[in-house]
Short mmCIF file of C-alpha atoms in Angstrom, two decimals:
data_model
loop_
_atom_site.label_atom_id
_atom_site.label_comp_id
_atom_site.label_asym_id
_atom_site.label_seq_id
_atom_site.Cartn_x
_atom_site.Cartn_y
_atom_site.Cartn_z
CA MET A 14 -2.14 6.94 -26.50
CA ALA A 15 -4.66 5.13 -28.68
CA ASP A 16 -8.22 5.33 -28.75
CA ARG A 17 -9.87 4.11 -25.84
CA PRO A 18 -13.49 2.28 -26.07
CA ALA A 19 -15.56 3.34 -22.78
CA GLY A 20 -16.28 0.67 -20.54
CA HIS A 21 -13.24 -1.75 -19.99
CA HIS A 22 -10.82 -1.23 -16.76
CA LEU A 23 -8.12 -3.19 -15.57
CA VAL A 24 -6.94 -3.46 -11.71
CA CYS A 25 -3.85 -4.17 -10.76
CA GLY A 26 -2.59 -5.58 -7.21
CA SER A 27 -0.47 -7.87 -5.83
CA ARG A 28 -1.80 -8.32 -2.53
CA PRO A 29 -4.37 -11.12 -1.84
CA TRP A 30 -7.06 -8.60 -0.25
CA ASN A 31 -6.58 -6.78 -3.46
CA ARG A 32 -8.58 -9.54 -5.56
CA ASP A 33 -11.27 -9.17 -2.90
CA THR A 34 -11.46 -5.26 -3.96
CA PHE A 35 -11.32 -5.91 -7.90
CA GLU A 36 -14.38 -8.59 -7.23
CA ARG A 37 -16.63 -5.88 -5.40
CA VAL A 38 -15.24 -3.02 -7.56
CA ALA A 39 -16.57 -5.30 -10.52
CA ALA A 40 -19.53 -5.92 -9.16
CA ALA A 41 -20.36 -2.39 -8.47
CA VAL A 42 -19.46 -0.26 -11.19
CA PRO A 43 -20.61 -0.31 -14.88
CA GLY A 44 -17.92 -1.88 -17.32
CA THR A 45 -16.26 -5.07 -18.03
CA TRP A 46 -12.79 -5.42 -15.58
CA SER A 47 -10.00 -7.51 -15.36
CA PHE A 48 -7.39 -8.14 -12.85
CA ALA A 49 -3.68 -8.42 -13.30
CA ALA A 50 -1.38 -9.64 -10.03
CA THR A 51 1.74 -9.90 -11.86
CA PRO A 52 4.01 -7.72 -14.27
CA ALA A 53 3.25 -10.80 -16.61
CA GLU A 54 -0.37 -10.95 -16.24
CA LEU A 55 -0.47 -7.08 -16.81
CA ASP A 56 1.57 -7.30 -20.13
CA ALA A 57 -0.96 -10.38 -21.18
CA ALA A 58 -4.00 -8.41 -19.91
CA LEU A 59 -2.57 -5.40 -22.51
CA ALA A 60 -1.55 -7.56 -25.23
CA SER A 61 -4.43 -9.93 -25.42
CA GLY A 62 -7.44 -7.95 -23.84
CA PRO A 63 -9.90 -5.03 -25.24
CA GLU A 64 -7.66 -1.39 -24.94
CA PRO A 65 -8.87 -0.10 -21.00
CA ALA A 66 -10.14 3.03 -20.46
CA TRP A 67 -8.64 2.80 -17.19
CA VAL A 68 -5.67 0.93 -15.54
CA PHE A 69 -5.76 1.14 -11.79
CA PHE A 70 -2.91 0.22 -9.36
CA LEU A 71 -4.08 -0.83 -6.13
CA HIS A 72 -0.86 -2.11 -4.43
CA TRP A 73 2.08 -2.74 -6.55
CA SER A 74 5.78 -3.97 -5.65
CA TRP A 75 7.32 -3.44 -9.75
CA ILE A 76 8.17 -0.42 -11.32
CA VAL A 77 5.77 0.17 -14.06
CA PRO A 78 7.59 0.74 -17.61
CA PRO A 79 6.79 3.92 -19.50
CA ARG A 80 5.53 1.59 -22.36
CA VAL A 81 2.85 0.94 -20.33
CA HIS A 82 2.19 4.19 -17.91
CA GLY A 83 2.46 6.49 -21.07
CA ALA A 84 0.56 4.32 -23.46
CA HIS A 85 -2.36 3.92 -21.06
CA ARG A 86 -4.54 6.20 -18.49
CA CYS A 87 -2.82 4.65 -15.15
CA VAL A 88 -3.77 5.69 -11.85
CA VAL A 89 -1.49 4.67 -8.45
CA PHE A 90 -3.15 5.14 -4.99
CA HIS A 91 -0.98 6.43 -2.38
CA MET A 92 -1.29 6.59 1.49
CA THR A 93 -0.12 10.39 2.01
CA ASP A 94 -1.40 13.56 1.38
CA LEU A 95 0.83 14.33 -1.66
CA PRO A 96 3.51 15.84 -2.27
CA TYR A 97 4.01 15.30 1.28
CA GLY A 98 5.49 11.53 1.71
CA ARG A 99 6.43 10.60 -1.72
CA GLY A 100 8.43 7.37 -1.63
CA GLY A 101 8.11 3.98 0.32
CA SER A 102 6.67 2.79 3.27
CA PRO A 103 4.21 5.29 3.83
CA LEU A 104 2.19 3.39 6.43
CA GLN A 105 5.31 3.03 8.57
CA HIS A 106 6.51 6.54 8.29
CA LEU A 107 3.30 7.88 8.99
CA ILE A 108 2.72 5.92 12.36
CA LEU A 109 5.99 6.32 13.31
CA ALA A 110 5.53 10.33 12.94
CA GLY A 111 2.56 9.72 15.30
CA ARG A 112 -0.20 10.22 12.74
CA THR A 113 -3.49 8.82 13.34
CA GLU A 114 -5.11 9.89 10.14
CA THR A 115 -3.79 10.25 6.55
CA VAL A 116 -5.41 10.68 2.93
CA LEU A 117 -5.66 8.37 0.04
CA SER A 118 -4.64 10.07 -2.85
CA ALA A 119 -5.42 8.85 -6.56
CA ILE A 120 -2.54 10.31 -8.88
CA VAL A 121 -1.53 9.87 -12.68
CA MET A 122 1.30 7.57 -12.62
CA THR A 123 4.30 9.15 -14.36
CA ASP A 124 8.18 8.46 -14.37
CA GLU A 125 8.71 10.39 -11.33
CA LEU A 126 7.67 8.29 -8.24
CA ASP A 127 4.47 9.56 -6.92
CA ALA A 128 4.70 12.35 -8.54
CA GLY A 129 1.89 12.83 -10.92
CA PRO A 130 -1.57 15.08 -10.78
CA VAL A 131 -3.55 14.39 -8.53
CA TYR A 132 -7.16 13.37 -9.43
CA ALA A 133 -9.10 13.20 -5.83
CA LYS A 134 -7.89 12.64 -2.10
CA ARG A 135 -10.11 11.05 0.65
CA ARG A 136 -9.39 10.50 4.10
CA LEU A 137 -8.11 7.16 5.73
CA SER A 138 -7.79 6.17 9.27
CA LEU A 139 -4.61 4.59 10.63
CA ALA A 140 -6.13 2.60 13.57
CA GLY A 141 -5.39 -1.02 13.46
CA THR A 142 -2.98 -3.43 12.34
CA ALA A 143 -1.00 -2.74 8.89
CA GLU A 144 -3.06 -5.27 7.07
CA GLU A 145 -6.64 -4.07 8.68
CA ILE A 146 -5.21 -0.42 7.06
CA TYR A 147 -4.48 -1.84 3.66
CA ARG A 148 -7.68 -3.31 3.30
CA ARG A 149 -9.44 -0.20 4.66
CA ALA A 150 -7.57 1.76 1.90
CA ASP A 151 -8.82 -0.52 -0.65
CA GLY A 152 -12.20 0.16 0.75
CA VAL A 153 -11.43 3.92 0.08
CA ALA A 154 -9.92 3.18 -3.47
CA GLU A 155 -13.11 1.52 -4.26
CA GLU A 156 -14.90 4.75 -4.04
CA LEU A 157 -12.15 6.37 -5.76
CA ILE A 158 -12.25 4.17 -8.64
CA ALA A 159 -16.47 4.85 -8.75
CA HIS A 160 -16.01 8.31 -8.56
CA LEU A 161 -13.07 8.60 -11.42
CA VAL A 162 -14.87 6.05 -13.61
CA ALA A 163 -17.94 7.89 -13.70
CA GLU A 164 -16.85 11.70 -13.36
CA GLU A 165 -13.48 11.43 -15.40
CA PRO A 166 -12.04 14.51 -13.34
CA VAL A 167 -9.21 16.44 -14.75
CA PRO A 168 -6.30 15.73 -12.61
CA SER A 169 -4.19 18.76 -10.95
CA PRO A 170 -0.66 19.15 -10.12
CA GLN A 171 0.42 18.82 -6.64
CA VAL A 172 1.00 21.71 -5.03
CA GLY A 173 3.74 22.02 -2.36
CA GLU A 174 7.55 20.90 -0.98
CA PRO A 175 7.61 17.45 -1.77
CA VAL A 176 9.09 15.52 1.03
CA VAL A 177 10.39 11.98 0.13
CA PHE A 178 9.73 8.99 2.42
CA ALA A 179 12.61 6.20 1.97
CA ARG A 180 11.64 2.54 1.71
CA ARG A 181 12.39 1.00 4.77
CA ARG A 182 14.41 -2.31 4.63
CA PRO A 183 13.80 -5.50 6.20
CA ALA A 184 16.16 -5.34 8.88
CA GLN A 185 14.63 -2.04 10.09
CA SER A 186 11.90 -4.57 11.47
CA GLU A 187 13.74 -5.33 14.46
CA VAL A 188 12.14 -3.97 17.55
CA PRO A 189 14.44 -0.68 18.74
CA PRO A 190 15.81 -1.07 22.12
CA ASP A 191 14.90 2.86 22.89
CA LEU A 192 11.04 2.55 22.60
CA PRO A 193 9.97 5.20 24.82
CA ASP A 194 6.62 3.64 26.17
CA LEU A 195 3.85 0.63 25.65
CA ALA A 196 2.24 2.67 23.20
CA ALA A 197 5.07 2.94 20.95
CA TRP A 198 5.21 -0.98 21.13
CA TYR A 199 1.97 -1.25 20.10
CA ASP A 200 2.37 1.07 17.36
CA PHE A 201 5.79 -0.78 16.36
CA VAL A 202 4.27 -3.88 16.14
CA ARG A 203 0.62 -3.19 14.65
CA MET A 204 2.58 -0.98 11.37
CA LEU A 205 4.35 -4.31 10.50
CA ASP A 206 1.24 -6.73 11.10
CA ALA A 207 0.46 -7.72 7.54
CA ASP A 208 0.78 -10.88 5.33
CA GLY A 209 3.77 -10.61 3.23
CA TYR A 210 5.49 -8.10 5.17
CA PRO A 211 8.59 -8.32 7.27
CA HIS A 212 6.81 -8.22 10.94
CA ALA A 213 8.39 -6.97 14.00
CA PHE A 214 10.97 -8.91 15.69
CA ILE A 215 13.82 -9.24 18.33
CA ASP A 216 16.69 -11.45 17.75
CA HIS A 217 17.62 -13.72 21.65
CA GLY A 218 20.38 -15.74 20.58
CA ARG A 219 20.24 -18.29 17.45
CA PHE A 220 16.70 -17.24 17.63
CA ARG A 221 14.25 -14.87 16.13
CA ILE A 222 11.19 -13.99 17.90
CA THR A 223 8.34 -12.21 15.76
CA LEU A 224 5.32 -10.50 17.04
CA ARG A 225 2.01 -9.99 15.66
CA ASP A 226 -1.56 -9.19 16.78
CA ALA A 227 -0.49 -6.24 19.24
CA GLU A 228 -3.19 -5.16 21.76
CA LEU A 229 -2.95 -2.24 24.00
CA HIS A 230 -4.34 -2.21 27.49
CA ASP A 231 -4.40 0.06 30.24
CA GLY A 232 -1.18 -0.83 31.88
CA SER A 233 0.28 -3.32 29.11
CA THR A 234 0.76 -4.18 25.59
CA THR A 235 0.43 -7.90 24.55
CA VAL A 236 1.73 -9.86 21.51
CA GLN A 237 1.78 -13.03 20.01
CA ALA A 238 4.83 -14.27 19.48
CA THR A 239 6.37 -16.90 17.52
CA ILE A 240 9.96 -18.20 18.14
CA ASP A 241 12.09 -19.56 15.05
CA PRO A 242 15.66 -20.40 14.10
CA ARG A 243 17.25 -17.27 13.11
CA PRO A 244 17.89 -17.22 9.28
CA ALA A 245 21.62 -19.03 8.61
CA GLU A 246 23.14 -16.14 7.26
CA GLU A 247 21.99 -13.97 10.42
CA ALA A 248 22.75 -16.47 13.47
CA SER A 249 26.88 -16.39 13.23
#
């Protein structure tokens, strides 16, 4: 790994709120900062900018190749108490399992998904919609970034038997017919309620009813429903 001049850091994030987080970090944590929202921007920043001391991945929708994480000090944030919950869709799996709280783990990015040594963990509430939780996680990541830059802790290997989550498919956002109660309806809608994600839906004939903004009341669950034609490939 090349020598790293201290003081320059790169933040990567594919969701709109990740840029907001980057701006807060850049204003609060000493050093110079760059942001990448796509693999092309990441490659350009690494090719043309100063060598980063740290590369932080807040929320990334692509596999990072070894030529990147093998040559740079890359940190990924994962929303479980690793090694429990490696893999995809952790927020949804946690809510379906009835969890109300988790931890955000800051780990070394390696070839094996979510298996790298752990720098630090912080508690994270799972209250609210998916987007509210993702934004809250970014706030916790801000604290972890400041800690890592200032303290440069030595990461420790994960301890325990891994539990691996399977990434959810868009079709799994269809509301199941056997939800047991109103709280389960509330959880199912809110866990999918974030921009850029396949929201909860119900298909009715040639139409798709998309559900957002769930609220749980005493005796009822309310949602905002949008009705659109079903996707052509699914409506036949």
